[in-house]
XYZ file of C-alpha atoms in Angstrom:
226
model
C 0.000 0.000 0.000
C 2.632 2.501 0.961
C 4.667 1.721 -2.182
C 1.779 2.890 -4.416
C 1.441 6.111 -2.484
C 5.114 6.840 -2.906
C 4.843 6.259 -6.691
C 1.900 8.619 -7.014
C 3.693 11.293 -5.074
C 6.804 10.988 -7.225
C 4.757 11.202 -10.448
C 2.941 14.284 -9.197
C 6.260 15.823 -8.239
C 7.722 15.240 -11.700
C 4.585 16.609 -13.424
C 5.171 19.952 -11.776
C 8.609 20.275 -13.384
C 8.924 22.635 -16.398
C 10.623 20.056 -18.609
C 7.967 17.344 -18.222
C 5.453 17.069 -21.148
C 2.634 16.510 -18.692
C 3.073 19.975 -17.225
C 0.072 22.307 -17.610
C 2.117 25.037 -19.276
C 3.623 22.584 -21.742
C 0.175 21.203 -22.560
C -1.083 24.750 -23.117
C 1.817 25.481 -25.458
C 1.084 22.330 -27.460
C -2.612 23.251 -27.728
C -1.808 26.796 -28.863
C 0.596 25.480 -31.507
C -2.024 23.054 -32.825
C -4.667 25.785 -33.004
C -2.253 28.095 -34.795
C -1.436 25.358 -37.298
C -5.142 24.736 -37.957
C -5.779 28.461 -38.465
C -2.845 28.676 -40.896
C -4.159 25.707 -42.912
C -7.621 27.295 -43.035
C -6.152 30.632 -44.166
C -4.127 28.986 -46.935
C -7.206 27.098 -48.121
C -9.271 30.293 -48.243
C -6.511 32.090 -50.143
C -6.318 29.238 -52.660
C -10.083 29.313 -53.229
C -10.007 33.095 -53.602
C -7.158 32.848 -56.129
C -9.050 30.245 -58.166
C -12.131 32.463 -58.166
C -10.072 35.454 -59.359
C -8.614 33.351 -62.186
C -12.116 32.297 -63.279
C -13.330 35.916 -63.226
C -10.316 37.069 -65.269
C -10.975 34.333 -67.859
C -14.635 35.350 -68.138
C -13.656 39.021 -68.535
C -11.132 38.151 -71.243
C -13.729 36.090 -73.124
C -16.257 38.932 -72.911
C -13.653 41.423 -74.143
C -12.765 39.177 -77.096
C -16.449 38.751 -77.963
C -16.945 42.535 -77.823
C -13.960 43.102 -80.130
C -15.260 40.498 -82.586
C -18.696 42.124 -82.543
C -17.173 45.545 -83.247
C -15.119 44.141 -86.127
C -18.239 42.503 -87.598
C -20.144 45.788 -87.339
C -17.295 47.656 -89.055
C -17.140 45.107 -91.887
C -20.927 45.242 -92.316
C -20.842 49.049 -92.519
C -18.031 48.911 -95.086
C -19.901 46.327 -97.148
C -23.075 48.436 -97.064
C -21.166 51.580 -97.995
C -19.261 50.070 -100.924
C -21.913 47.597 -102.077
C -23.102 47.971 -105.685
C -26.392 46.369 -106.671
C -27.129 44.753 -110.016
C -29.533 47.595 -110.942
C -26.782 50.170 -110.473
C -24.449 48.082 -112.594
C -27.092 47.901 -115.318
C -27.705 51.657 -115.301
C -24.134 52.920 -114.911
C -21.196 52.298 -117.179
C -19.184 49.244 -116.102
C -15.998 50.593 -117.684
C -13.254 50.499 -115.040
C -14.938 47.949 -112.747
C -13.184 44.727 -111.739
C -15.797 42.163 -110.748
C -15.002 38.879 -108.968
C -15.404 35.646 -110.882
C -18.339 33.559 -109.624
C -17.178 30.015 -108.824
C -20.538 28.900 -107.427
C -22.885 26.759 -109.510
C -25.773 29.059 -108.717
C -24.181 32.055 -110.400
C -27.436 33.188 -111.959
C -29.035 33.623 -108.556
C -26.092 35.644 -107.288
C -26.314 38.073 -110.187
C -29.380 39.653 -108.590
C -27.624 40.019 -105.223
C -25.210 42.799 -104.279
C -21.587 42.690 -105.466
C -19.525 43.389 -102.393
C -16.011 42.941 -103.797
C -15.917 45.673 -106.419
C -12.975 47.996 -107.029
C -13.697 51.135 -108.996
C -10.776 53.210 -110.206
C -10.765 56.985 -110.492
C -10.388 56.883 -114.284
C -12.165 54.791 -116.866
C -10.267 51.798 -118.158
C -10.109 50.239 -121.640
C -11.230 53.484 -123.317
C -10.117 53.321 -126.941
C -9.711 56.791 -128.480
C -8.821 58.037 -131.951
C -9.735 54.714 -133.564
C -7.179 52.647 -131.648
C -7.894 49.093 -130.490
C -5.471 49.343 -127.529
C -4.890 51.870 -124.791
C -2.024 54.343 -124.660
C 0.888 52.836 -122.750
C 0.431 49.276 -124.004
C 3.550 49.604 -126.195
C 7.057 50.863 -125.359
C 9.566 51.873 -128.015
C 13.058 51.016 -126.803
C 14.854 53.183 -129.370
C 12.949 56.409 -128.702
C 12.161 55.451 -125.094
C 8.548 56.516 -125.439
C 5.174 54.919 -124.744
C 2.573 54.369 -127.425
C -0.275 52.259 -128.791
C 0.290 48.531 -129.328
C -2.132 48.294 -132.255
C -0.264 50.663 -134.616
C 3.026 51.272 -132.736
C 2.396 55.047 -132.687
C 4.032 56.937 -129.807
C 2.027 60.169 -130.167
C -0.943 60.154 -127.786
C -3.250 62.384 -129.851
C -2.470 60.688 -133.194
C -5.117 58.557 -134.877
C -4.643 54.875 -135.571
C -2.811 54.131 -138.832
C -4.476 50.742 -139.272
C -7.189 50.476 -141.953
C -9.800 49.352 -139.398
C -10.599 52.290 -137.156
C -13.174 52.227 -134.354
C -14.997 55.191 -132.983
C -14.030 56.667 -129.676
C -15.482 54.687 -126.823
C -15.160 57.456 -124.219
C -16.797 60.763 -125.107
C -17.448 63.459 -122.592
C -19.515 65.832 -124.772
C -22.907 64.105 -124.242
C -22.355 64.224 -120.494
C -21.693 67.965 -120.639
C -24.791 68.529 -122.775
C -26.961 66.613 -120.361
C -25.554 68.651 -117.453
C -26.279 71.940 -119.263
C -29.827 70.878 -120.101
C -30.372 69.816 -116.492
C -29.126 73.202 -115.237
C -31.442 75.042 -117.660
C -34.443 72.958 -116.616
C -33.764 73.508 -112.911
C -33.311 77.263 -113.380
C -36.562 77.442 -115.382
C -38.444 75.522 -112.736
C -37.171 77.825 -109.966
C -38.284 81.125 -111.594
C -42.101 80.765 -111.143
C -41.575 79.822 -107.517
C -39.433 82.937 -106.924
C -42.057 85.177 -108.607
C -44.787 83.781 -106.342
C -42.672 84.495 -103.252
C -42.089 88.123 -104.300
C -45.833 88.638 -104.904
C -46.640 87.308 -101.432
C -44.109 89.632 -99.814
C -45.510 92.656 -101.699
C -49.071 91.852 -100.599
C -47.963 91.531 -96.974
C -46.184 94.893 -97.159
C -49.285 96.619 -98.635
C -51.597 95.111 -96.010
C -49.210 96.267 -93.250
C -49.229 99.814 -94.627
C -53.036 99.842 -94.738
C -53.252 98.714 -91.105
C -50.846 101.480 -90.039
C -52.886 104.152 -91.871
C -56.104 102.919 -90.216
C -54.461 103.104 -86.791
C -53.353 106.713 -87.404
C -56.874 107.698 -88.487
C -58.388 106.203 -85.318
C -55.867 108.064 -83.125
C -56.657 111.394 -84.846
C -60.406 110.807 -84.382
C -59.931 110.175 -80.657
C -57.910 113.376 -80.236
């Protein structure tokens, strides 16, 4: 019996020492370290989740920005196509000299003729305009000896010279009819404007006369009152 009591007393004595793991202070230190470790693990986990969420948000923003840029580019291309589109009716009415049209590789080419031609390049000057009876344009031939440009059909280097071949075609580009049509249009517009201007002047004159009559009546009434 007394041996057990001595053992319990010795164990209790050792537990009170600072170096023993069963000491209350040492147990408290171990508990605090474990709690700190748990809090650190929790913090790292939250930071990882937050980082993953930020990455997802950045990906979504980048996708939305790319979609917006694509939409803007599509709108710009549509506006350009609408601005430079030439319909088949306009091609039928206007002169097609100087237009480079794309070759239709589709089997249903007849159906596409009625649709708009989007890829059309129109130069500032008319092309393939044969003047002075020539069958080729000026600049299609180069004389090495004289170092001058000319016409390939007759080998003439003078631009205003007529073709020396027996077969001579009429000029394909003439500007005189266009000038005549412009002058006739100006005359018609000026003639149509004159009656309208005369009517406006008559209206203004009538208003002026009526205003003068009203003023005279007012003066007469004032004199009668006096």
